[in-house]
Short mmCIF file of C-alpha atoms in Angstrom, two decimals:
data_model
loop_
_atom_site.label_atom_id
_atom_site.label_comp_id
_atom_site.label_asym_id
_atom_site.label_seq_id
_atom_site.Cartn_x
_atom_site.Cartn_y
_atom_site.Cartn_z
CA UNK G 1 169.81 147.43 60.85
CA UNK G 2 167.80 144.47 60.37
CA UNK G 3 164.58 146.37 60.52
CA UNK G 4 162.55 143.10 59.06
CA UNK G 5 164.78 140.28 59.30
CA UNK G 6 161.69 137.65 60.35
CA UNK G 7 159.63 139.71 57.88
CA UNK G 8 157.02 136.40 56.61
CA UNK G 9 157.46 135.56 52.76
CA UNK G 10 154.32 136.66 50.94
CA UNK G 11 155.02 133.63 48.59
CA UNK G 12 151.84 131.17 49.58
CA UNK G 13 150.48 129.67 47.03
CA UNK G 14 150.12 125.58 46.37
CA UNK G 15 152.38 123.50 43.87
CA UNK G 16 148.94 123.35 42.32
CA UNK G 17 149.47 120.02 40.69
CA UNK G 18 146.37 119.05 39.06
CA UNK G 19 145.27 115.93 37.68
CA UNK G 20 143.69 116.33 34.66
CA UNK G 21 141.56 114.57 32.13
CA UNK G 22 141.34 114.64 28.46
CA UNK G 23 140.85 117.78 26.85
CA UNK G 24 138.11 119.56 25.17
CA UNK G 25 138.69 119.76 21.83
CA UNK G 26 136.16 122.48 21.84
CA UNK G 27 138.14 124.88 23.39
CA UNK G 28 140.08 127.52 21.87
CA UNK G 29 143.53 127.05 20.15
CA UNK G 30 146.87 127.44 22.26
CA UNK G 31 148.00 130.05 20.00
CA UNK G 32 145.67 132.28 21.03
CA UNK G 33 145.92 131.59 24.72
CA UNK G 34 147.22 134.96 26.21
CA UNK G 35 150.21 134.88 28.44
CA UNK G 36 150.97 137.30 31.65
CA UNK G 37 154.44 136.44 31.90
CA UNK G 38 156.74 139.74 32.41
CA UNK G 39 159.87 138.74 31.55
CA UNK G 40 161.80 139.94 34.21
CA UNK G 41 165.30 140.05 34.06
CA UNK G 42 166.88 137.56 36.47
CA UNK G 43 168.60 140.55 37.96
CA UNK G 44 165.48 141.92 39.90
CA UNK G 45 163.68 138.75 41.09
CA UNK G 46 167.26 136.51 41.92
CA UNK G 47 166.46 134.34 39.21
CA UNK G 48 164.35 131.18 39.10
CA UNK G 49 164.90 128.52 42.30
CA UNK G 50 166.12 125.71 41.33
CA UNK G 51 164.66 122.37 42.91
CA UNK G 52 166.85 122.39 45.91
CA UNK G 53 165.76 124.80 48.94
CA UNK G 54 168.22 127.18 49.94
CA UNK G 55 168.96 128.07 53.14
CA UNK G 56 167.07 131.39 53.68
CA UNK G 57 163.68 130.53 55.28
CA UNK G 58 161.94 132.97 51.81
CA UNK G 59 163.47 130.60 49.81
CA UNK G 60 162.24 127.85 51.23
CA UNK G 61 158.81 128.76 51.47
CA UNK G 62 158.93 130.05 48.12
CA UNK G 63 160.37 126.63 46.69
CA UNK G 64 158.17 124.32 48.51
CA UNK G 65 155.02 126.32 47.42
CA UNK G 66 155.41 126.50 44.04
CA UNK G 67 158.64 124.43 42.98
CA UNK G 68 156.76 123.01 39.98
CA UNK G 69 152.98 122.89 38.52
CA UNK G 70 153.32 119.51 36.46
CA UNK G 71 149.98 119.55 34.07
CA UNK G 72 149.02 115.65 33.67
CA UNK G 73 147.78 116.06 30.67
CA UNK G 74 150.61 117.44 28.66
CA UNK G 75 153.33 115.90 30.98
CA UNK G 76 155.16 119.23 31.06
CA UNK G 77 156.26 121.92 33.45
CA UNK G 78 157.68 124.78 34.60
CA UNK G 79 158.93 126.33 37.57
CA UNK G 80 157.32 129.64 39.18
CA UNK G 81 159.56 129.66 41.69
CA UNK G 82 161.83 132.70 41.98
CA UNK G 83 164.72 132.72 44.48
CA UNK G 84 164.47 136.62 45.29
CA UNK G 85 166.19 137.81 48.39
CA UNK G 86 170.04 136.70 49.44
CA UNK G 87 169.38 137.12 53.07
CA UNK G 88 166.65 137.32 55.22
CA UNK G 89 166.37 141.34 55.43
CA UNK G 90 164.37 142.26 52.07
CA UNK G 91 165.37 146.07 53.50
CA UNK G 92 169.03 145.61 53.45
CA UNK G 93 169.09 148.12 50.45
CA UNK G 94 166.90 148.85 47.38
CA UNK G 95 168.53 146.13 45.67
CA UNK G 96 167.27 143.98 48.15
CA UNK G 97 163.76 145.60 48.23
CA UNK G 98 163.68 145.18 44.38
CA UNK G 99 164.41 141.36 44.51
CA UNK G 100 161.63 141.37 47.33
CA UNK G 101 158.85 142.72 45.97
CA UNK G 102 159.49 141.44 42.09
CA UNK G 103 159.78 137.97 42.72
CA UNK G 104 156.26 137.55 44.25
CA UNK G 105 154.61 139.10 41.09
CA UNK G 106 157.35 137.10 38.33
CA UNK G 107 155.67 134.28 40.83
CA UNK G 108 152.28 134.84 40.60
CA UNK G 109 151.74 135.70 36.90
CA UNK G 110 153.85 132.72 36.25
CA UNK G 111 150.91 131.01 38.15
CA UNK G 112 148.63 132.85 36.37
CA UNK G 113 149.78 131.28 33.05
CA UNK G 114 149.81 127.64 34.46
CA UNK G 115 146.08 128.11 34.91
CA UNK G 116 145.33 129.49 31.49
CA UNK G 117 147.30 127.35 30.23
CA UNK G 118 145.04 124.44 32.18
CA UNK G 119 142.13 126.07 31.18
CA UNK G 120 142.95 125.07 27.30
CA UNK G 121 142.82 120.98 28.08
CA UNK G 122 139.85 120.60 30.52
CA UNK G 123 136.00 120.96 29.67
CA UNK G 124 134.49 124.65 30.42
CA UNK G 125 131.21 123.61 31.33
CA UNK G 126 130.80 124.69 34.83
CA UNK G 127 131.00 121.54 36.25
CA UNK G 128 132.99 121.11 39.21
CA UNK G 129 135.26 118.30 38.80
CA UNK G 130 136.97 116.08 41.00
CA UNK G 131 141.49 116.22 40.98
CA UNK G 132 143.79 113.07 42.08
CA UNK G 133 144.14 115.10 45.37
CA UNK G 134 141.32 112.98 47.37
CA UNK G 135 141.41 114.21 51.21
CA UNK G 136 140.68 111.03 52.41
CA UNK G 137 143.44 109.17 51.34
CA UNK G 138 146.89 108.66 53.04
CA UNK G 139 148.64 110.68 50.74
CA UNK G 140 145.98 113.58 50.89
CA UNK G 141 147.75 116.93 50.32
CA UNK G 142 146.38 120.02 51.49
CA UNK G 143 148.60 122.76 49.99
CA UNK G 144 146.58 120.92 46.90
CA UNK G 145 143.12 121.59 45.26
CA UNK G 146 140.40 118.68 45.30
CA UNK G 147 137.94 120.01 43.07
CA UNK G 148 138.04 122.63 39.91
CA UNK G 149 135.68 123.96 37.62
CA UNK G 150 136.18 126.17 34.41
CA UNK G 151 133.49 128.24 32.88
CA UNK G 152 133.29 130.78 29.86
CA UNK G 153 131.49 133.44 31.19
CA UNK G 154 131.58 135.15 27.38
CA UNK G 155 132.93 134.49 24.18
CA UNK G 156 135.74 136.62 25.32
CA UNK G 157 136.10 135.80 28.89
CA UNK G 158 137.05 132.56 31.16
CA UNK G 159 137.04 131.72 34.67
CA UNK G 160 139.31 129.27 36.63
CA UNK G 161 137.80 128.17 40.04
CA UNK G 162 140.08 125.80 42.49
CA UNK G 163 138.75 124.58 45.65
CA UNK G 164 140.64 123.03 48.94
CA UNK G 165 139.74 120.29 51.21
CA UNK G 166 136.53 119.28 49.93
CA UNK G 167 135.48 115.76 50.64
CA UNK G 168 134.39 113.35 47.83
CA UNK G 169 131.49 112.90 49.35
CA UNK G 170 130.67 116.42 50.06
CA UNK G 171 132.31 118.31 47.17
CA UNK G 172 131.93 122.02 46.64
CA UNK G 173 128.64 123.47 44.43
CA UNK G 174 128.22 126.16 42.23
CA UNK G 175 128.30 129.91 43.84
CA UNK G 176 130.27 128.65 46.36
CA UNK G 177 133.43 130.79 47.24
CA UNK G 178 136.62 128.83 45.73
CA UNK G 179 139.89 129.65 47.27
CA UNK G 180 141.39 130.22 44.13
CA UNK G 181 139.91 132.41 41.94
CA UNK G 182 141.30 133.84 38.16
CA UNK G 183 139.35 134.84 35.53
CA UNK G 184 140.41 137.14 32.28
CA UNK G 185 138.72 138.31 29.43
CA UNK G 186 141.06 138.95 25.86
CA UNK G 187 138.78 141.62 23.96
CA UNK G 188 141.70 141.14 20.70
CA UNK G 189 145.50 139.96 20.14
CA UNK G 190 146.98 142.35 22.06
CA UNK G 191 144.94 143.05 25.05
CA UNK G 192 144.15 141.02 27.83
CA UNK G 193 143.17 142.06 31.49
CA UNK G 194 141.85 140.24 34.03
CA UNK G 195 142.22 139.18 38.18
CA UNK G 196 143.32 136.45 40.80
CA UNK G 197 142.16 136.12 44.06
CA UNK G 198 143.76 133.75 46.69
CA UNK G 199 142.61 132.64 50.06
CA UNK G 200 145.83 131.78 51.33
CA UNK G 201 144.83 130.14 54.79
CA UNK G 202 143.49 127.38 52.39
CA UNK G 203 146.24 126.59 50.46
CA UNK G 204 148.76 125.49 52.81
CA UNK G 205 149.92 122.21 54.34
CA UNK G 206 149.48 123.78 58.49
CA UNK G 207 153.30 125.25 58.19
CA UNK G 208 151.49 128.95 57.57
CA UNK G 209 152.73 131.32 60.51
CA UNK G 210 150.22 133.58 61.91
CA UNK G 211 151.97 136.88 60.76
CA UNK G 212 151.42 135.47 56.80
CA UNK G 213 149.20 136.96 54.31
CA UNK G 214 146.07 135.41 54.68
CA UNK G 215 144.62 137.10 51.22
CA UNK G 216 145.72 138.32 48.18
CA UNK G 217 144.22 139.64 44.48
CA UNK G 218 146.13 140.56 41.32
CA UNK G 219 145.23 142.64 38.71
CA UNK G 220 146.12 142.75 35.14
CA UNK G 221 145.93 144.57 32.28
CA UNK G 222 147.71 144.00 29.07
CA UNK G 223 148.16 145.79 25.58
CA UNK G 224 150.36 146.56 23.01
CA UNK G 225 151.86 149.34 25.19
CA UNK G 226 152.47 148.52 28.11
CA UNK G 227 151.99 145.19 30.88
CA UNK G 228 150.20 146.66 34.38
CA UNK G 229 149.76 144.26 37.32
CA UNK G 230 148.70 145.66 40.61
CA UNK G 231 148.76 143.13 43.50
CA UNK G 232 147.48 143.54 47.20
CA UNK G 233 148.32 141.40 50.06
CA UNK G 234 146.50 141.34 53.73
CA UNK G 235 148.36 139.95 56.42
CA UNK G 236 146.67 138.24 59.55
CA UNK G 237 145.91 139.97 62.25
CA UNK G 238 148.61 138.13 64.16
CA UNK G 239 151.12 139.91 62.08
CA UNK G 240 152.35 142.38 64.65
CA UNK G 241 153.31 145.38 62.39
CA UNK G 242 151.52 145.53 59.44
CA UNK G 243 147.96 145.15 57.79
CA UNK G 244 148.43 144.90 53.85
CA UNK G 245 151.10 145.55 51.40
CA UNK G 246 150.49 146.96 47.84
CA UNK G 247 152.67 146.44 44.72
CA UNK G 248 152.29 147.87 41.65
CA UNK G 249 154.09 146.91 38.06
CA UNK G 250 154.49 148.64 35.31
CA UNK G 251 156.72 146.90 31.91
CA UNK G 252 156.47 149.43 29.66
CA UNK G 253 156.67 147.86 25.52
CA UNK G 254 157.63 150.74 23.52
CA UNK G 255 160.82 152.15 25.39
CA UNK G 256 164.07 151.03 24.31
CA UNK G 257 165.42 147.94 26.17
CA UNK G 258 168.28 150.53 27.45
CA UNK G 259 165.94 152.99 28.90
CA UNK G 260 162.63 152.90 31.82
CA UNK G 261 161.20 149.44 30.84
CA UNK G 262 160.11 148.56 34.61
CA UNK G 263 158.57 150.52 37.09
CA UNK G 264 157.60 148.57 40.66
CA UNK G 265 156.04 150.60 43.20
CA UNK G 266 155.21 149.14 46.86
CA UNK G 267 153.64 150.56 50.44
CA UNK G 268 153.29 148.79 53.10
CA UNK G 269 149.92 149.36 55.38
CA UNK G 270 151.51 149.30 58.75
CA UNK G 271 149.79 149.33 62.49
CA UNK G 272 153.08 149.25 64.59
CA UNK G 273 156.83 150.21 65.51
CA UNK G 274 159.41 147.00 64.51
CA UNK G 275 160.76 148.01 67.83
CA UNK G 276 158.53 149.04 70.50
CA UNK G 277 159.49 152.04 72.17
CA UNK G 278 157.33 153.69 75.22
CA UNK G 279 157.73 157.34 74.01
CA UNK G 280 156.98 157.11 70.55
CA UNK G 281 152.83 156.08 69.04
CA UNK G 282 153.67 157.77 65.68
CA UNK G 283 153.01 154.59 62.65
CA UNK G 284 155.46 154.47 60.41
CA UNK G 285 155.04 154.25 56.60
CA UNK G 286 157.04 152.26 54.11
CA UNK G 287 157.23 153.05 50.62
CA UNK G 288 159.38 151.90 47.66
CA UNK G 289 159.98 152.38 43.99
CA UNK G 290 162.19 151.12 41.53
CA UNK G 291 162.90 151.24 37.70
CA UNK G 292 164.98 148.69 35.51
CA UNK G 293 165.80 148.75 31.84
CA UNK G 294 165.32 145.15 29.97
CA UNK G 295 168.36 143.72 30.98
CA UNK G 296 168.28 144.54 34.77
CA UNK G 297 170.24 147.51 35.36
CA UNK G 298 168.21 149.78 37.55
CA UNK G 299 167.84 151.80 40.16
CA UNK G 300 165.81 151.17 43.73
CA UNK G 301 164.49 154.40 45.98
CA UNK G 302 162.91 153.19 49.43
CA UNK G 303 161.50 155.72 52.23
CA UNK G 304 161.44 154.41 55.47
CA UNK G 305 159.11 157.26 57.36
CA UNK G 306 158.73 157.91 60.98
CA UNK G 307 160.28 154.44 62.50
CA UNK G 308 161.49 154.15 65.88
CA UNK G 309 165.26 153.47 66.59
CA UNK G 310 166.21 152.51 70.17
CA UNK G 311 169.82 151.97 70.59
CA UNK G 312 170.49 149.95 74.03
CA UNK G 313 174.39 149.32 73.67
CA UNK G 314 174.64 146.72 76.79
CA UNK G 315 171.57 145.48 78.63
CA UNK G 316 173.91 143.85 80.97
CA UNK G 317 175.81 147.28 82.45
CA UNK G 318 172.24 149.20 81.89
CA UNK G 319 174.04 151.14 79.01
CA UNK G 320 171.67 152.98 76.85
CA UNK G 321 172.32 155.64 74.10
CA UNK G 322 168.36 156.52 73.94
CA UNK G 323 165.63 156.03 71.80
CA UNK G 324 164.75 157.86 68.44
CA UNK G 325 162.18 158.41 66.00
CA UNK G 326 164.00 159.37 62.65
CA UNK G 327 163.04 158.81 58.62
CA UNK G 328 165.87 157.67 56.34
CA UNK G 329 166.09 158.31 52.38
CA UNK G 330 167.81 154.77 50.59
CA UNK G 331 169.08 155.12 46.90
CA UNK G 332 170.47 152.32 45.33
CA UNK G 333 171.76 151.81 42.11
CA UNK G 334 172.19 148.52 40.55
CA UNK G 335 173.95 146.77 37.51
CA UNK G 336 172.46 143.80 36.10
CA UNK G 337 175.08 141.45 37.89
CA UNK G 338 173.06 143.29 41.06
CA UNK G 339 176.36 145.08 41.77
CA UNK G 340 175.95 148.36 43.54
CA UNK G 341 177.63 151.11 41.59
CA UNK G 342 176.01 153.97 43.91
CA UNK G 343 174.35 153.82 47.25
CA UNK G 344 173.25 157.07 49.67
CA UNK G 345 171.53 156.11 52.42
CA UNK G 346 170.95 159.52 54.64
CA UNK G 347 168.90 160.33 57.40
CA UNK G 348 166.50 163.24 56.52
CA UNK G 349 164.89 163.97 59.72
CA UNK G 350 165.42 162.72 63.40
CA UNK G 351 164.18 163.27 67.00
CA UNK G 352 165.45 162.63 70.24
CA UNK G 353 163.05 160.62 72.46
CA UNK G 354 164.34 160.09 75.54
CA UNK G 355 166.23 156.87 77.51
CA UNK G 356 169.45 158.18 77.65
CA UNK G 357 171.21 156.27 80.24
CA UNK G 358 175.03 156.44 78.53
CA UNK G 359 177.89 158.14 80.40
CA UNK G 360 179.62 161.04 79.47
CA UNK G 361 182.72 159.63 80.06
CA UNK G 362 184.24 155.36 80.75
CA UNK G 363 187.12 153.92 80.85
CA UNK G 364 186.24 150.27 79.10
CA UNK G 365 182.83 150.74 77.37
CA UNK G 366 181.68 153.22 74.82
CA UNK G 367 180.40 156.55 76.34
CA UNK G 368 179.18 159.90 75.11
CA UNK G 369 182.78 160.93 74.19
CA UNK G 370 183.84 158.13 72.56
CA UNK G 371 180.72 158.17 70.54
CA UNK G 372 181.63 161.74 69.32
CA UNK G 373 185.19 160.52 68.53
CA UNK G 374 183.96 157.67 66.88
CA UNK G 375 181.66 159.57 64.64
CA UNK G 376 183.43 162.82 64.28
CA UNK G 377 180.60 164.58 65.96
CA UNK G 378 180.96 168.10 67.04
CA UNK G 379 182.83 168.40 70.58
CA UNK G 380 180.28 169.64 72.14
CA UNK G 381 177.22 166.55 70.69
CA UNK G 382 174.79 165.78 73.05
CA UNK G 383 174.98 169.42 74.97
CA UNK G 384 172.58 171.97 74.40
CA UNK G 385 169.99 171.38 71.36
CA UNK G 386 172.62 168.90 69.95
CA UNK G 387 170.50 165.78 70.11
CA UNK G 388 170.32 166.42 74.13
CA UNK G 389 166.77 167.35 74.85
CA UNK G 390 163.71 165.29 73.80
CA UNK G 391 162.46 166.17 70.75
CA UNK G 392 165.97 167.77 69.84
CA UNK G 393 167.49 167.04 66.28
CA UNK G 394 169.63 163.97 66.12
CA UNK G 395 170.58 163.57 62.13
CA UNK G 396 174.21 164.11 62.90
CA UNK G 397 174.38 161.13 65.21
CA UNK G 398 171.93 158.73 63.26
CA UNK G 399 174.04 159.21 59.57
CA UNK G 400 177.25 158.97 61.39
CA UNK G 401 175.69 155.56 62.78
CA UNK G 402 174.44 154.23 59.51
CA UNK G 403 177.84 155.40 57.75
CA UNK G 404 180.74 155.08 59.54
CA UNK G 405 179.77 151.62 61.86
CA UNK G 406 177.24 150.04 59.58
CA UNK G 407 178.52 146.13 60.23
CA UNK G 408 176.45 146.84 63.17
CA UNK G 409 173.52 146.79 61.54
CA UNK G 410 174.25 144.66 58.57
CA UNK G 411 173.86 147.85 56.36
CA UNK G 412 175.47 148.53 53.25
CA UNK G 413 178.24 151.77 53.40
CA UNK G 414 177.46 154.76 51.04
CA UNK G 415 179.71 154.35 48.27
CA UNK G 416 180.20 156.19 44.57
CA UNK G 417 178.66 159.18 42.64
CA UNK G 418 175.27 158.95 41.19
CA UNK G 419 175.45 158.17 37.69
CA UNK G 420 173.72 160.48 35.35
CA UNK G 421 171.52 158.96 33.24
CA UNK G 422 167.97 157.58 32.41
CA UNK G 423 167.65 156.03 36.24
CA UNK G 424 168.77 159.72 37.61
CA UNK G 425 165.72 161.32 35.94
CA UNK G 426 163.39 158.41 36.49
CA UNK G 427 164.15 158.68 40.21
CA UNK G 428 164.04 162.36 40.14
CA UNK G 429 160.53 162.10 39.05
CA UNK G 430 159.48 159.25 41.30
CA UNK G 431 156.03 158.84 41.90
CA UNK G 432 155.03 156.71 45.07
CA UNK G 433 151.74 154.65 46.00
CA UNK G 434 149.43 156.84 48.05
CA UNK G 435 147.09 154.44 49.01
CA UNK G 436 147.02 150.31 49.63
CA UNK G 437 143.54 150.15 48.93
CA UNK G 438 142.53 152.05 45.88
CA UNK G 439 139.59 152.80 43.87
CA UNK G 440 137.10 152.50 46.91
CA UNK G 441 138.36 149.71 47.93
CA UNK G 442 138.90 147.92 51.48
CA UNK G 443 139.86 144.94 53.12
CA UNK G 444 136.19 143.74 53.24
CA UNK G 445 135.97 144.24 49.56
CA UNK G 446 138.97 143.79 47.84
CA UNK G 447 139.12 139.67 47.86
CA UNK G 448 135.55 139.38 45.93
CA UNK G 449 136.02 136.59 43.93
CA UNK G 450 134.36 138.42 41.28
CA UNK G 451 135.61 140.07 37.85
CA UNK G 452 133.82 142.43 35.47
CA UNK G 453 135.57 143.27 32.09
CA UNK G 454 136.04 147.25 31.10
CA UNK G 455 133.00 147.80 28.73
#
């Protein structure tokens, strides 16, 4: 079931290519510039894009918004562009999930690095400083900045400001919010922590869709144990199901490549039903987590809580099986080639919620007792308090949908025995997200463009 299939891409960000003059030779040396790349295996983020866009409307979004971040300087590049999900329903499976949520953080910290890295060949004296990207010429670009400004706001600790849209004549001035915002603060060799903060309705060429993130910040913190980046994104309000989405990464540096080196965990803030069903008001929640070793073998675990399920099997003859409110339990386990070795998807709670309009019996199109032959359902389904009544339990019914005729719904069949090792326990022990907006935090405060280093 194609829960999200024109779920909006949360990649947004600008190709960022900024012209640049010479650099300062005041500034510190490369080799100490830090770097937030995570090294993901290929296997959970689908692999860098190549130049080409692909088919899959993520993809191309993805690929036209941050193909390549050329440095004029230096004359090199690299893509942060990461090709992440195969089809356009990032809730196919956990495999799918994984690819989802991974390749937005592989691209932002790839950003991330682009900018420190252009923070090492421009002045850092505050100024704010004109780019190639002038708005008033023909070949203006405004997925691009105009105007940047670098500043050392410590001995330990530098900020990168990009602004959009600004005017020659009328440039930007100091305190004034950038649209781009990173700044991170390296207290030794080994740790590093720091945050970015993106208005995204600035940094896009008018192809933005009103259900697209319109915000987003990312946290960091690295040491010598362990890589943490926590990102947050807020959707527009013309996004019709959900208000933010949370993901959370953990790369731990002192396991064994072959055991728990990655950890993602993601919830989605949502307002509304996908499918809009008069008899059901409950919200439904959306939570995820997956592990991976170094090499990308892994294992994904998503919770899809309290959604609404209306099955209408022919609009045209008025035939209608009824609507549901059920939560469904997805396991997924993965080999680096993204193989799935073991999948259970089950149904762990279900009500009926009225709409029934299906006969008991038809000669030509599916009725009660064909559904019950179909699924091997008890003889006597949809009688008594077998899924008959509102509010009656219909698990029997929903798994036998989800198992036995999942081409309907572009699911993926249950299929092998849970293997048991590391991703067994690390499942068995899963810890979700709670909140989207943690540590006090809201979606008036969250996108300061502010960051203060741990004392």
């Amino acid at each position: 079931m194609k829960v999200l299939s024109n779920l909006p891409t949360l990649l947004l960000c600008s190709s960022l290519m900024l012209g640049c003059s010479a650099s300062d030779t005041t500034n510190k040396s490369t080799d100490s510039t830090p770097e937030l790349k995570l090294e993901l295996p290929d296997s959970i983020t689908g692999g860098q894009a190549s130049t080409v866009l692909q088919k899959s409307s993520f993809n191309q979004i993805a690929l036209k918004s941050v193909a390549f971040m050329q440095m004029a300087s230096s004359g090199s590049g690299e893509p942060c562009a990461f090709n992440g999900i195969d089809d356009d329903d990032p809730f196919r499976n956990g495999y799918q999930t994984t690819k989802f949520m991974t390749s937005v953080m592989a691209t932002w910290t790839c950003i991330a690095d682009f900018l420190i890295d252009f923070s090492e060949v421009v002045p850092h004296n505050g100024q704010i400083i004109e780019t190639e990207n002038d708005n008033n010429s023909s070949d203006f670009k405004a997925d691009e900045p105009t105007h940047y400004s670098i500043t050392d706001d410590s001995d330990s600790q530098i900020t990168v400001r990009l602004y959009y849209n600004y005017s020659r004549s009328v440039p930007p001035v100091a305190g004034e919010d950038p649209q781009f915002f990173v700044s991170w603060n390296r207290s030794d060799a080994d740790t590093v922590e720091g945050r970015m903060v993106i208005d995204a309705t600035a940094l896009n060429d008018g192809t933005r869709a009103a259900d697209d993130p319109v915000k987003m910040r990312m946290d960091f913190n690295f040491t010598s144990q362990q890589k943490t980046a926590d990102m947050l994104l807020q959707f527009d309000d013309g996004n019709a199901w959900a208000n933010a989405m949370r993901i959370y990464l953990v790369k731990d540096l002192i396991a064994s490549s072959l055991d728990q080196v990655f950890t993602i965990r993601g919830l989605i803030d949502m307002k509304a039903q996908f499918f809009a069903v008069d008899s059901i008001s409950e919200i439904p929640q959306i939570r995820f987590i997956t592990v991976s070793d170094a090499f990308g073998n892994g294992a994904a675990l998503s919770e899809f809580n309290d959604i609404s399920l209306p099955l209408e099997i022919s609009a045209l003859t008025g035939n209608h099986l009824g609507n549901y409110l059920f939560s469904k339990r997805d396991t997924f386990y993965f080999q680096a080639d993204g193989d799935g070795n073991y999948i259970n998807k089950t149904v762990t709670s279900s009500e009926y919620r009225g709409g029934r309009t299906t006969d008991n019996t038809s000669g030509f199109l599916l009725s009660l007792d064909n559904i019950i032959s179909l699924l091997n359902l008890d003889s006597a389904y949809f009688t008594g308090t077998q899924c008959a009544s509102i509010g009656d339990d219909c698990n029997d019914l929903l798994n036998g949908i989800f198992t036995t005729i999942n081409d309907i719904f572009g699911q993926d069949i249950n299929t092998g025995t849970e293997p048991d090792d590391w991703r067994a326990a690390a499942l068995g022990n899963a810890s979700y997200l709670n909140e989207v907006y943690s540590n006090g935090l809201d979606a008036n405060t969250a996108y300061e463009y502010s960051f203060t280093p741990a004392p």
